[in-house]
PDB file of N, CA and C in Angstrom:
ATOM      1  N   UNK A 209       0.853  -1.204   0.008  1.00 90.00           N
ATOM      2  CA  UNK A 209      -0.015  -0.009  -0.014  1.00 90.00           C
ATOM      3  C   UNK A 209       0.909   1.257  -0.020  1.00 90.00           C
ATOM      4  N   UNK A 210       0.440   2.252  -0.721  1.00 96.00           N
ATOM      5  CA  UNK A 210       1.138   3.546  -0.726  1.00 96.00           C
ATOM      6  C   UNK A 210       0.376   4.557   0.116  1.00 96.00           C
ATOM      7  N   UNK A 211       1.004   5.655   0.465  1.00 96.00           N
ATOM      8  CA  UNK A 211       0.299   6.718   1.153  1.00 96.00           C
ATOM      9  C   UNK A 211      -0.585   7.502   0.217  1.00 96.00           C
ATOM     10  N   UNK A 212      -1.490   8.306   0.770  1.00 96.00           N
ATOM     11  CA  UNK A 212      -2.310   9.168  -0.067  1.00 96.00           C
ATOM     12  C   UNK A 212      -1.476  10.099  -0.911  1.00 96.00           C
ATOM     13  N   UNK A 213      -0.438  10.690  -0.359  1.00 97.00           N
ATOM     14  CA  UNK A 213       0.450  11.599  -1.049  1.00 97.00           C
ATOM     15  C   UNK A 213       1.130  10.886  -2.195  1.00 97.00           C
ATOM     16  N   UNK A 214       1.578   9.623  -2.030  1.00 97.00           N
ATOM     17  CA  UNK A 214       2.169   8.821  -3.088  1.00 97.00           C
ATOM     18  C   UNK A 214       1.144   8.484  -4.131  1.00 97.00           C
ATOM     19  N   UNK A 215      -0.078   8.189  -3.752  1.00 98.00           N
ATOM     20  CA  UNK A 215      -1.149   7.915  -4.695  1.00 98.00           C
ATOM     21  C   UNK A 215      -1.383   9.101  -5.585  1.00 98.00           C
ATOM     22  N   UNK A 216      -1.429  10.309  -5.021  1.00 98.00           N
ATOM     23  CA  UNK A 216      -1.604  11.495  -5.814  1.00 98.00           C
ATOM     24  C   UNK A 216      -0.474  11.684  -6.800  1.00 98.00           C
ATOM     25  N   UNK A 217       0.718  11.460  -6.349  1.00 98.00           N
ATOM     26  CA  UNK A 217       1.915  11.624  -7.222  1.00 98.00           C
ATOM     27  C   UNK A 217       1.829  10.587  -8.409  1.00 98.00           C
ATOM     28  N   UNK A 218       1.444   9.390  -8.096  1.00 98.00           N
ATOM     29  CA  UNK A 218       1.320   8.351  -9.163  1.00 98.00           C
ATOM     30  C   UNK A 218       0.210   8.734 -10.138  1.00 98.00           C
ATOM     31  N   UNK A 219      -0.931   9.237  -9.570  1.00 98.00           N
ATOM     32  CA  UNK A 219      -2.018   9.646 -10.456  1.00 98.00           C
ATOM     33  C   UNK A 219      -1.615  10.816 -11.340  1.00 98.00           C
ATOM     34  N   UNK A 220      -0.801  11.724 -10.843  1.00 98.00           N
ATOM     35  CA  UNK A 220      -0.322  12.834 -11.693  1.00 98.00           C
ATOM     36  C   UNK A 220       0.651  12.320 -12.747  1.00 98.00           C
ATOM     37  N   UNK A 221       1.437  11.279 -12.476  1.00 97.00           N
ATOM     38  CA  UNK A 221       2.263  10.675 -13.464  1.00 97.00           C
ATOM     39  C   UNK A 221       1.442  10.017 -14.543  1.00 97.00           C
ATOM     40  N   UNK A 222       0.347   9.378 -14.113  1.00 97.00           N
ATOM     41  CA  UNK A 222      -0.597   8.738 -15.061  1.00 97.00           C
ATOM     42  C   UNK A 222      -1.195   9.866 -15.973  1.00 97.00           C
ATOM     43  N   UNK A 223      -1.499  10.961 -15.372  1.00 97.00           N
ATOM     44  CA  UNK A 223      -2.041  12.090 -16.120  1.00 97.00           C
ATOM     45  C   UNK A 223      -1.022  12.478 -17.236  1.00 97.00           C
ATOM     46  N   UNK A 224       0.236  12.628 -16.913  1.00 96.00           N
ATOM     47  CA  UNK A 224       1.218  13.010 -17.888  1.00 96.00           C
ATOM     48  C   UNK A 224       1.396  11.949 -18.956  1.00 96.00           C
ATOM     49  N   UNK A 225       1.314  10.697 -18.589  1.00 97.00           N
ATOM     50  CA  UNK A 225       1.368   9.615 -19.572  1.00 97.00           C
ATOM     51  C   UNK A 225       0.164   9.645 -20.560  1.00 97.00           C
ATOM     52  N   UNK A 226      -1.013   9.913 -20.080  1.00 96.00           N
ATOM     53  CA  UNK A 226      -2.198  10.003 -20.885  1.00 96.00           C
ATOM     54  C   UNK A 226      -2.121  11.205 -21.761  1.00 96.00           C
ATOM     55  N   UNK A 227      -1.611  12.298 -21.219  1.00 95.00           N
ATOM     56  CA  UNK A 227      -1.471  13.585 -22.039  1.00 95.00           C
ATOM     57  C   UNK A 227      -0.570  13.290 -23.178  1.00 95.00           C
ATOM     58  N   UNK A 228       0.502  12.555 -22.985  1.00 95.00           N
ATOM     59  CA  UNK A 228       1.411  12.288 -24.084  1.00 95.00           C
ATOM     60  C   UNK A 228       0.786  11.326 -25.099  1.00 95.00           C
ATOM     61  N   UNK A 229      -0.013  10.280 -24.625  1.00 94.00           N
ATOM     62  CA  UNK A 229      -0.683   9.387 -25.522  1.00 94.00           C
ATOM     63  C   UNK A 229      -1.677  10.138 -26.412  1.00 94.00           C
ATOM     64  N   UNK A 230      -2.405  11.050 -25.825  1.00 92.00           N
ATOM     65  CA  UNK A 230      -3.460  11.770 -26.593  1.00 92.00           C
ATOM     66  C   UNK A 230      -3.002  13.082 -27.185  1.00 92.00           C
ATOM     67  N   UNK A 231      -1.739  13.428 -26.956  1.00 90.00           N
ATOM     68  CA  UNK A 231      -1.231  14.698 -27.462  1.00 90.00           C
ATOM     69  C   UNK A 231      -2.114  15.852 -27.002  1.00 90.00           C
ATOM     70  N   UNK A 232      -2.372  15.855 -25.721  1.00 78.00           N
ATOM     71  CA  UNK A 232      -3.318  16.803 -25.148  1.00 78.00           C
ATOM     72  C   UNK A 232      -2.731  17.328 -23.849  1.00 78.00           C
ATOM     73  N   UNK A 233      -2.449  18.608 -23.804  1.00 81.00           N
ATOM     74  CA  UNK A 233      -1.870  19.217 -22.558  1.00 81.00           C
ATOM     75  C   UNK A 233      -2.962  19.647 -21.558  1.00 81.00           C
ATOM     76  N   UNK A 234      -4.217  19.463 -21.892  1.00 92.00           N
ATOM     77  CA  UNK A 234      -5.297  19.880 -20.983  1.00 92.00           C
ATOM     78  C   UNK A 234      -5.975  18.705 -20.326  1.00 92.00           C
ATOM     79  N   UNK A 235      -5.235  17.723 -19.962  1.00 96.00           N
ATOM     80  CA  UNK A 235      -5.823  16.568 -19.196  1.00 96.00           C
ATOM     81  C   UNK A 235      -6.029  16.954 -17.759  1.00 96.00           C
ATOM     82  N   UNK A 236      -7.229  16.726 -17.208  1.00 97.00           N
ATOM     83  CA  UNK A 236      -7.479  16.921 -15.820  1.00 97.00           C
ATOM     84  C   UNK A 236      -7.493  15.532 -15.147  1.00 97.00           C
ATOM     85  N   UNK A 237      -6.944  15.536 -13.960  1.00 98.00           N
ATOM     86  CA  UNK A 237      -6.889  14.264 -13.213  1.00 98.00           C
ATOM     87  C   UNK A 237      -7.701  14.418 -11.891  1.00 98.00           C
ATOM     88  N   UNK A 238      -8.542  13.456 -11.631  1.00 98.00           N
ATOM     89  CA  UNK A 238      -9.348  13.412 -10.356  1.00 98.00           C
ATOM     90  C   UNK A 238      -9.065  12.047  -9.706  1.00 98.00           C
ATOM     91  N   UNK A 239      -8.483  12.092  -8.571  1.00 98.00           N
ATOM     92  CA  UNK A 239      -8.300  10.909  -7.682  1.00 98.00           C
ATOM     93  C   UNK A 239      -9.638  10.632  -7.066  1.00 98.00           C
ATOM     94  N   UNK A 240     -10.132   9.367  -7.152  1.00 98.00           N
ATOM     95  CA  UNK A 240     -11.397   9.011  -6.488  1.00 98.00           C
ATOM     96  C   UNK A 240     -11.215   7.627  -5.840  1.00 98.00           C
ATOM     97  N   UNK A 241     -12.258   7.185  -5.210  1.00 97.00           N
ATOM     98  CA  UNK A 241     -12.270   5.876  -4.604  1.00 97.00           C
ATOM     99  C   UNK A 241     -11.598   5.917  -3.208  1.00 97.00           C
ATOM    100  N   UNK A 242     -11.094   4.772  -2.819  1.00 97.00           N
ATOM    101  CA  UNK A 242     -10.585   4.621  -1.430  1.00 97.00           C
ATOM    102  C   UNK A 242      -9.475   5.558  -1.076  1.00 97.00           C
ATOM    103  N   UNK A 243      -8.582   5.889  -2.012  1.00 98.00           N
ATOM    104  CA  UNK A 243      -7.536   6.844  -1.671  1.00 98.00           C
ATOM    105  C   UNK A 243      -8.028   8.246  -1.517  1.00 98.00           C
ATOM    106  N   UNK A 244      -9.011   8.612  -2.274  1.00 98.00           N
ATOM    107  CA  UNK A 244      -9.596   9.965  -2.109  1.00 98.00           C
ATOM    108  C   UNK A 244     -10.368  10.088  -0.772  1.00 98.00           C
ATOM    109  N   UNK A 245     -10.902   8.948  -0.324  1.00 96.00           N
ATOM    110  CA  UNK A 245     -11.678   8.952   0.918  1.00 96.00           C
ATOM    111  C   UNK A 245     -10.823   8.646   2.100  1.00 96.00           C
ATOM    112  N   UNK A 246      -9.518   8.431   1.888  1.00 96.00           N
ATOM    113  CA  UNK A 246      -8.625   8.071   2.998  1.00 96.00           C
ATOM    114  C   UNK A 246      -9.027   6.743   3.618  1.00 96.00           C
ATOM    115  N   UNK A 247      -9.503   5.819   2.792  1.00 97.00           N
ATOM    116  CA  UNK A 247      -9.925   4.506   3.299  1.00 97.00           C
ATOM    117  C   UNK A 247      -9.149   3.379   2.624  1.00 97.00           C
ATOM    118  N   UNK A 248      -8.041   3.711   2.005  1.00 97.00           N
ATOM    119  CA  UNK A 248      -7.250   2.677   1.323  1.00 97.00           C
ATOM    120  C   UNK A 248      -6.726   1.677   2.272  1.00 97.00           C
ATOM    121  N   UNK A 249      -6.668   0.432   1.820  1.00 96.00           N
ATOM    122  CA  UNK A 249      -6.118  -0.694   2.584  1.00 96.00           C
ATOM    123  C   UNK A 249      -5.171  -1.462   1.708  1.00 96.00           C
ATOM    124  N   UNK A 250      -4.453  -2.462   2.223  1.00 94.00           N
ATOM    125  CA  UNK A 250      -3.600  -3.299   1.407  1.00 94.00           C
ATOM    126  C   UNK A 250      -4.481  -3.848   0.296  1.00 94.00           C
ATOM    127  N   UNK A 251      -3.989  -3.789  -0.897  1.00 94.00           N
ATOM    128  CA  UNK A 251      -4.708  -4.304  -2.071  1.00 94.00           C
ATOM    129  C   UNK A 251      -5.568  -3.271  -2.786  1.00 94.00           C
ATOM    130  N   UNK A 252      -5.753  -2.106  -2.152  1.00 97.00           N
ATOM    131  CA  UNK A 252      -6.550  -1.060  -2.866  1.00 97.00           C
ATOM    132  C   UNK A 252      -5.820  -0.568  -4.107  1.00 97.00           C
ATOM    133  N   UNK A 253      -6.608  -0.257  -5.094  1.00 98.00           N
ATOM    134  CA  UNK A 253      -6.050   0.296  -6.265  1.00 98.00           C
ATOM    135  C   UNK A 253      -6.121   1.817  -6.282  1.00 98.00           C
ATOM    136  N   UNK A 254      -5.432   2.467  -7.198  1.00 98.00           N
ATOM    137  CA  UNK A 254      -5.540   3.960  -7.261  1.00 98.00           C
ATOM    138  C   UNK A 254      -6.446   4.213  -8.447  1.00 98.00           C
ATOM    139  N   UNK A 255      -7.633   4.786  -8.122  1.00 98.00           N
ATOM    140  CA  UNK A 255      -8.634   5.087  -9.145  1.00 98.00           C
ATOM    141  C   UNK A 255      -8.416   6.549  -9.568  1.00 98.00           C
ATOM    142  N   UNK A 256      -8.329   6.752 -10.882  1.00 98.00           N
ATOM    143  CA  UNK A 256      -8.134   8.121 -11.391  1.00 98.00           C
ATOM    144  C   UNK A 256      -8.962   8.337 -12.635  1.00 98.00           C
ATOM    145  N   UNK A 257      -9.736   9.415 -12.622  1.00 98.00           N
ATOM    146  CA  UNK A 257     -10.483   9.843 -13.800  1.00 98.00           C
ATOM    147  C   UNK A 257      -9.678  10.886 -14.498  1.00 98.00           C
ATOM    148  N   UNK A 258      -9.476  10.665 -15.816  1.00 98.00           N
ATOM    149  CA  UNK A 258      -8.690  11.603 -16.650  1.00 98.00           C
ATOM    150  C   UNK A 258      -9.612  12.207 -17.702  1.00 98.00           C
ATOM    151  N   UNK A 259      -9.765  13.499 -17.685  1.00 97.00           N
ATOM    152  CA  UNK A 259     -10.648  14.155 -18.549  1.00 97.00           C
ATOM    153  C   UNK A 259      -9.861  14.805 -19.759  1.00 97.00           C
ATOM    154  N   UNK A 260     -10.354  14.482 -20.928  1.00 96.00           N
ATOM    155  CA  UNK A 260      -9.682  14.985 -22.144  1.00 96.00           C
ATOM    156  C   UNK A 260     -10.780  15.626 -23.031  1.00 96.00           C
ATOM    157  N   UNK A 261     -10.279  16.342 -24.106  1.00 94.00           N
ATOM    158  CA  UNK A 261     -11.202  17.008 -25.008  1.00 94.00           C
ATOM    159  C   UNK A 261     -11.545  16.194 -26.234  1.00 94.00           C
ATOM    160  N   UNK A 262     -10.876  15.030 -26.422  1.00 93.00           N
ATOM    161  CA  UNK A 262     -11.139  14.214 -27.583  1.00 93.00           C
ATOM    162  C   UNK A 262     -12.558  13.596 -27.564  1.00 93.00           C
ATOM    163  N   UNK A 263     -13.153  13.336 -28.702  1.00 94.00           N
ATOM    164  CA  UNK A 263     -14.424  12.639 -28.763  1.00 94.00           C
ATOM    165  C   UNK A 263     -14.314  11.200 -28.130  1.00 94.00           C
ATOM    166  N   UNK A 264     -15.417  10.743 -27.568  1.00 95.00           N
ATOM    167  CA  UNK A 264     -15.430   9.488 -26.886  1.00 95.00           C
ATOM    168  C   UNK A 264     -14.967   8.314 -27.829  1.00 95.00           C
ATOM    169  N   UNK A 265     -15.351   8.399 -29.097  1.00 93.00           N
ATOM    170  CA  UNK A 265     -14.946   7.316 -29.994  1.00 93.00           C
ATOM    171  C   UNK A 265     -13.413   7.291 -30.175  1.00 93.00           C
ATOM    172  N   UNK A 266     -12.796   8.467 -30.161  1.00 93.00           N
ATOM    173  CA  UNK A 266     -11.299   8.503 -30.296  1.00 93.00           C
ATOM    174  C   UNK A 266     -10.678   7.940 -29.026  1.00 93.00           C
ATOM    175  N   UNK A 267     -11.273   8.208 -27.883  1.00 95.00           N
ATOM    176  CA  UNK A 267     -10.790   7.720 -26.610  1.00 95.00           C
ATOM    177  C   UNK A 267     -10.802   6.150 -26.656  1.00 95.00           C
ATOM    178  N   UNK A 268     -11.936   5.582 -27.120  1.00 95.00           N
ATOM    179  CA  UNK A 268     -12.085   4.159 -27.179  1.00 95.00           C
ATOM    180  C   UNK A 268     -11.016   3.449 -28.011  1.00 95.00           C
ATOM    181  N   UNK A 269     -10.554   4.150 -29.086  1.00 95.00           N
ATOM    182  CA  UNK A 269      -9.560   3.603 -29.972  1.00 95.00           C
ATOM    183  C   UNK A 269      -8.182   3.393 -29.263  1.00 95.00           C
ATOM    184  N   UNK A 270      -8.052   4.091 -28.114  1.00 95.00           N
ATOM    185  CA  UNK A 270      -6.798   4.010 -27.346  1.00 95.00           C
ATOM    186  C   UNK A 270      -6.820   3.072 -26.156  1.00 95.00           C
ATOM    187  N   UNK A 271      -7.919   2.370 -25.975  1.00 95.00           N
ATOM    188  CA  UNK A 271      -8.059   1.556 -24.770  1.00 95.00           C
ATOM    189  C   UNK A 271      -6.912   0.544 -24.544  1.00 95.00           C
ATOM    190  N   UNK A 272      -6.435  -0.085 -25.589  1.00 96.00           N
ATOM    191  CA  UNK A 272      -5.299  -1.030 -25.396  1.00 96.00           C
ATOM    192  C   UNK A 272      -4.039  -0.281 -24.911  1.00 96.00           C
ATOM    193  N   UNK A 273      -3.836   0.890 -25.451  1.00 97.00           N
ATOM    194  CA  UNK A 273      -2.647   1.650 -25.060  1.00 97.00           C
ATOM    195  C   UNK A 273      -2.799   2.128 -23.625  1.00 97.00           C
ATOM    196  N   UNK A 274      -3.954   2.538 -23.255  1.00 97.00           N
ATOM    197  CA  UNK A 274      -4.230   2.961 -21.863  1.00 97.00           C
ATOM    198  C   UNK A 274      -3.993   1.794 -20.879  1.00 97.00           C
ATOM    199  N   UNK A 275      -4.487   0.659 -21.291  1.00 97.00           N
ATOM    200  CA  UNK A 275      -4.208  -0.558 -20.512  1.00 97.00           C
ATOM    201  C   UNK A 275      -2.705  -0.878 -20.366  1.00 97.00           C
ATOM    202  N   UNK A 276      -2.011  -0.653 -21.451  1.00 98.00           N
ATOM    203  CA  UNK A 276      -0.512  -0.858 -21.408  1.00 98.00           C
ATOM    204  C   UNK A 276       0.145   0.091 -20.465  1.00 98.00           C
ATOM    205  N   UNK A 277      -0.307   1.358 -20.503  1.00 98.00           N
ATOM    206  CA  UNK A 277       0.270   2.279 -19.554  1.00 98.00           C
ATOM    207  C   UNK A 277       0.030   1.859 -18.070  1.00 98.00           C
ATOM    208  N   UNK A 278      -1.232   1.443 -17.841  1.00 98.00           N
ATOM    209  CA  UNK A 278      -1.582   0.957 -16.524  1.00 98.00           C
ATOM    210  C   UNK A 278      -0.715  -0.199 -16.100  1.00 98.00           C
ATOM    211  N   UNK A 279      -0.452  -1.117 -17.041  1.00 98.00           N
ATOM    212  CA  UNK A 279       0.399  -2.287 -16.761  1.00 98.00           C
ATOM    213  C   UNK A 279       1.817  -1.853 -16.389  1.00 98.00           C
ATOM    214  N   UNK A 280       2.320  -0.840 -17.070  1.00 97.00           N
ATOM    215  CA  UNK A 280       3.648  -0.319 -16.802  1.00 97.00           C
ATOM    216  C   UNK A 280       3.749   0.257 -15.379  1.00 97.00           C
ATOM    217  N   UNK A 281       2.662   0.927 -15.026  1.00 97.00           N
ATOM    218  CA  UNK A 281       2.564   1.506 -13.639  1.00 97.00           C
ATOM    219  C   UNK A 281       2.575   0.421 -12.577  1.00 97.00           C
ATOM    220  N   UNK A 282       1.914  -0.675 -12.867  1.00 97.00           N
ATOM    221  CA  UNK A 282       1.901  -1.798 -11.907  1.00 97.00           C
ATOM    222  C   UNK A 282       3.331  -2.348 -11.767  1.00 97.00           C
ATOM    223  N   UNK A 283       4.013  -2.502 -12.903  1.00 97.00           N
ATOM    224  CA  UNK A 283       5.356  -2.999 -12.873  1.00 97.00           C
ATOM    225  C   UNK A 283       6.346  -2.041 -12.086  1.00 97.00           C
ATOM    226  N   UNK A 284       6.095  -0.739 -12.392  1.00 97.00           N
ATOM    227  CA  UNK A 284       7.013   0.226 -11.765  1.00 97.00           C
ATOM    228  C   UNK A 284       6.755   0.481 -10.285  1.00 97.00           C
ATOM    229  N   UNK A 285       5.467   0.476  -9.865  1.00 96.00           N
ATOM    230  CA  UNK A 285       5.092   0.881  -8.544  1.00 96.00           C
ATOM    231  C   UNK A 285       4.563  -0.279  -7.651  1.00 96.00           C
ATOM    232  N   UNK A 286       4.233  -1.412  -8.283  1.00 96.00           N
ATOM    233  CA  UNK A 286       3.725  -2.546  -7.524  1.00 96.00           C
ATOM    234  C   UNK A 286       2.321  -2.301  -7.001  1.00 96.00           C
ATOM    235  N   UNK A 287       1.586  -1.420  -7.615  1.00 97.00           N
ATOM    236  CA  UNK A 287       0.197  -1.131  -7.259  1.00 97.00           C
ATOM    237  C   UNK A 287      -0.635  -0.982  -8.526  1.00 97.00           C
ATOM    238  N   UNK A 288      -1.884  -1.426  -8.497  1.00 98.00           N
ATOM    239  CA  UNK A 288      -2.751  -1.297  -9.623  1.00 98.00           C
ATOM    240  C   UNK A 288      -3.271   0.176  -9.687  1.00 98.00           C
ATOM    241  N   UNK A 289      -3.086   0.773 -10.884  1.00 98.00           N
ATOM    242  CA  UNK A 289      -3.629   2.083 -11.101  1.00 98.00           C
ATOM    243  C   UNK A 289      -4.754   1.853 -12.141  1.00 98.00           C
ATOM    244  N   UNK A 290      -5.949   2.261 -11.823  1.00 98.00           N
ATOM    245  CA  UNK A 290      -7.136   2.095 -12.625  1.00 98.00           C
ATOM    246  C   UNK A 290      -7.530   3.421 -13.308  1.00 98.00           C
ATOM    247  N   UNK A 291      -7.034   3.693 -14.471  1.00 98.00           N
ATOM    248  CA  UNK A 291      -7.399   4.954 -15.171  1.00 98.00           C
ATOM    249  C   UNK A 291      -8.675   4.827 -15.946  1.00 98.00           C
ATOM    250  N   UNK A 292      -9.496   5.866 -15.862  1.00 98.00           N
ATOM    251  CA  UNK A 292     -10.686   5.969 -16.696  1.00 98.00           C
ATOM    252  C   UNK A 292     -10.548   7.269 -17.467  1.00 98.00           C
ATOM    253  N   UNK A 293     -10.476   7.201 -18.773  1.00 98.00           N
ATOM    254  CA  UNK A 293     -10.281   8.355 -19.561  1.00 98.00           C
ATOM    255  C   UNK A 293     -11.726   8.683 -20.201  1.00 98.00           C
ATOM    256  N   UNK A 294     -12.118   9.945 -20.025  1.00 97.00           N
ATOM    257  CA  UNK A 294     -13.469  10.302 -20.427  1.00 97.00           C
ATOM    258  C   UNK A 294     -13.401  11.716 -21.096  1.00 97.00           C
ATOM    259  N   UNK A 295     -14.306  11.973 -21.991  1.00 97.00           N
ATOM    260  CA  UNK A 295     -14.485  13.264 -22.599  1.00 97.00           C
ATOM    261  C   UNK A 295     -14.935  14.224 -21.526  1.00 97.00           C
ATOM    262  N   UNK A 296     -14.294  15.366 -21.455  1.00 96.00           N
ATOM    263  CA  UNK A 296     -14.543  16.385 -20.449  1.00 96.00           C
ATOM    264  C   UNK A 296     -15.994  16.856 -20.427  1.00 96.00           C
ATOM    265  N   UNK A 297     -16.547  17.239 -21.624  1.00 97.00           N
ATOM    266  CA  UNK A 297     -17.860  17.724 -21.707  1.00 97.00           C
ATOM    267  C   UNK A 297     -18.891  16.627 -21.382  1.00 97.00           C
ATOM    268  N   UNK A 298     -18.666  15.415 -21.854  1.00 98.00           N
ATOM    269  CA  UNK A 298     -19.560  14.284 -21.477  1.00 98.00           C
ATOM    270  C   UNK A 298     -19.637  14.080 -20.051  1.00 98.00           C
ATOM    271  N   UNK A 299     -18.467  14.118 -19.365  1.00 98.00           N
ATOM    272  CA  UNK A 299     -18.426  13.936 -17.869  1.00 98.00           C
ATOM    273  C   UNK A 299     -19.171  15.000 -17.242  1.00 98.00           C
ATOM    274  N   UNK A 300     -18.910  16.313 -17.613  1.00 97.00           N
ATOM    275  CA  UNK A 300     -19.594  17.416 -16.962  1.00 97.00           C
ATOM    276  C   UNK A 300     -21.111  17.375 -17.163  1.00 97.00           C
ATOM    277  N   UNK A 301     -21.567  17.095 -18.382  1.00 97.00           N
ATOM    278  CA  UNK A 301     -22.954  17.089 -18.696  1.00 97.00           C
ATOM    279  C   UNK A 301     -23.701  15.936 -18.012  1.00 97.00           C
ATOM    280  N   UNK A 302     -23.018  14.890 -17.645  1.00 98.00           N
ATOM    281  CA  UNK A 302     -23.645  13.699 -17.013  1.00 98.00           C
ATOM    282  C   UNK A 302     -23.275  13.537 -15.578  1.00 98.00           C
ATOM    283  N   UNK A 303     -22.613  14.502 -14.970  1.00 96.00           N
ATOM    284  CA  UNK A 303     -22.138  14.394 -13.621  1.00 96.00           C
ATOM    285  C   UNK A 303     -23.256  14.163 -12.582  1.00 96.00           C
ATOM    286  N   UNK A 304     -24.387  14.750 -12.831  1.00 95.00           N
ATOM    287  CA  UNK A 304     -25.557  14.619 -11.958  1.00 95.00           C
ATOM    288  C   UNK A 304     -26.439  13.450 -12.361  1.00 95.00           C
ATOM    289  N   UNK A 305     -26.386  13.031 -13.592  1.00 97.00           N
ATOM    290  CA  UNK A 305     -27.234  12.011 -14.102  1.00 97.00           C
ATOM    291  C   UNK A 305     -26.781  10.576 -13.687  1.00 97.00           C
ATOM    292  N   UNK A 306     -25.487  10.316 -13.803  1.00 98.00           N
ATOM    293  CA  UNK A 306     -24.974   9.021 -13.547  1.00 98.00           C
ATOM    294  C   UNK A 306     -24.377   8.960 -12.088  1.00 98.00           C
ATOM    295  N   UNK A 307     -24.855   7.968 -11.296  1.00 97.00           N
ATOM    296  CA  UNK A 307     -24.398   7.894  -9.899  1.00 97.00           C
ATOM    297  C   UNK A 307     -22.831   7.764  -9.847  1.00 97.00           C
ATOM    298  N   UNK A 308     -22.259   7.026 -10.756  1.00 98.00           N
ATOM    299  CA  UNK A 308     -20.818   6.842 -10.717  1.00 98.00           C
ATOM    300  C   UNK A 308     -20.088   8.179 -10.856  1.00 98.00           C
ATOM    301  N   UNK A 309     -20.485   9.002 -11.843  1.00 98.00           N
ATOM    302  CA  UNK A 309     -19.870  10.331 -12.022  1.00 98.00           C
ATOM    303  C   UNK A 309     -20.228  11.227 -10.833  1.00 98.00           C
ATOM    304  N   UNK A 310     -21.406  11.163 -10.274  1.00 97.00           N
ATOM    305  CA  UNK A 310     -21.794  11.975  -9.129  1.00 97.00           C
ATOM    306  C   UNK A 310     -20.900  11.683  -8.005  1.00 97.00           C
ATOM    307  N   UNK A 311     -20.603  10.393  -7.758  1.00 97.00           N
ATOM    308  CA  UNK A 311     -19.683  10.070  -6.675  1.00 97.00           C
ATOM    309  C   UNK A 311     -18.248  10.636  -6.904  1.00 97.00           C
ATOM    310  N   UNK A 312     -17.798  10.608  -8.138  1.00 98.00           N
ATOM    311  CA  UNK A 312     -16.456  11.138  -8.449  1.00 98.00           C
ATOM    312  C   UNK A 312     -16.464  12.626  -8.113  1.00 98.00           C
ATOM    313  N   UNK A 313     -17.494  13.324  -8.522  1.00 97.00           N
ATOM    314  CA  UNK A 313     -17.598  14.749  -8.239  1.00 97.00           C
ATOM    315  C   UNK A 313     -17.644  15.030  -6.745  1.00 97.00           C
ATOM    316  N   UNK A 314     -18.408  14.210  -6.069  1.00 97.00           N
ATOM    317  CA  UNK A 314     -18.593  14.439  -4.634  1.00 97.00           C
ATOM    318  C   UNK A 314     -17.277  14.124  -3.846  1.00 97.00           C
ATOM    319  N   UNK A 315     -16.720  12.992  -4.114  1.00 96.00           N
ATOM    320  CA  UNK A 315     -15.583  12.552  -3.302  1.00 96.00           C
ATOM    321  C   UNK A 315     -14.193  12.799  -3.879  1.00 96.00           C
ATOM    322  N   UNK A 316     -14.158  13.101  -5.250  1.00 98.00           N
ATOM    323  CA  UNK A 316     -12.903  13.186  -5.898  1.00 98.00           C
ATOM    324  C   UNK A 316     -12.008  14.342  -5.485  1.00 98.00           C
ATOM    325  N   UNK A 317     -10.722  14.103  -5.651  1.00 98.00           N
ATOM    326  CA  UNK A 317      -9.698  15.128  -5.364  1.00 98.00           C
ATOM    327  C   UNK A 317      -9.101  15.518  -6.675  1.00 98.00           C
ATOM    328  N   UNK A 318      -9.319  16.796  -7.070  1.00 97.00           N
ATOM    329  CA  UNK A 318      -8.755  17.284  -8.309  1.00 97.00           C
ATOM    330  C   UNK A 318      -7.307  17.568  -8.070  1.00 97.00           C
ATOM    331  N   UNK A 319      -6.470  16.962  -8.917  1.00 97.00           N
ATOM    332  CA  UNK A 319      -5.023  17.003  -8.761  1.00 97.00           C
ATOM    333  C   UNK A 319      -4.433  18.098  -9.651  1.00 97.00           C
ATOM    334  N   UNK A 320      -3.503  18.848  -9.154  1.00 88.00           N
ATOM    335  CA  UNK A 320      -2.751  19.869  -9.867  1.00 88.00           C
ATOM    336  C   UNK A 320      -1.322  19.527  -9.811  1.00 88.00           C
ATOM    337  N   UNK A 321      -0.663  19.735 -10.906  1.00 70.00           N
ATOM    338  CA  UNK A 321       0.787  19.436 -10.947  1.00 70.00           C
ATOM    339  C   UNK A 321       1.601  20.484 -10.274  1.00 70.00           C
TER     340      UNK A 321
END
């Protein structure tokens, strides 16, 4: 298990990796789940929502590469990082509609580099 501060650092590194993959400097990172709630235990993963401006269809085309980045983080840090990449406008417009997004908005920690 890593500390909350370490989880935030790893999530920001994930943000940078996704920004490079999508050639997008405007990626926002939101730490959510057990680390955001300070309830992480041994075996907890680092949940991070990454918001980009690309259309959802273009994001889906990169799923294998996103998974590859997550696998590299597991090898480097010994902890599962679970990135979710979503279109920024889609997330914002559905933040109150979908309970999953509503929870991220409520409990999430917006990370700044």
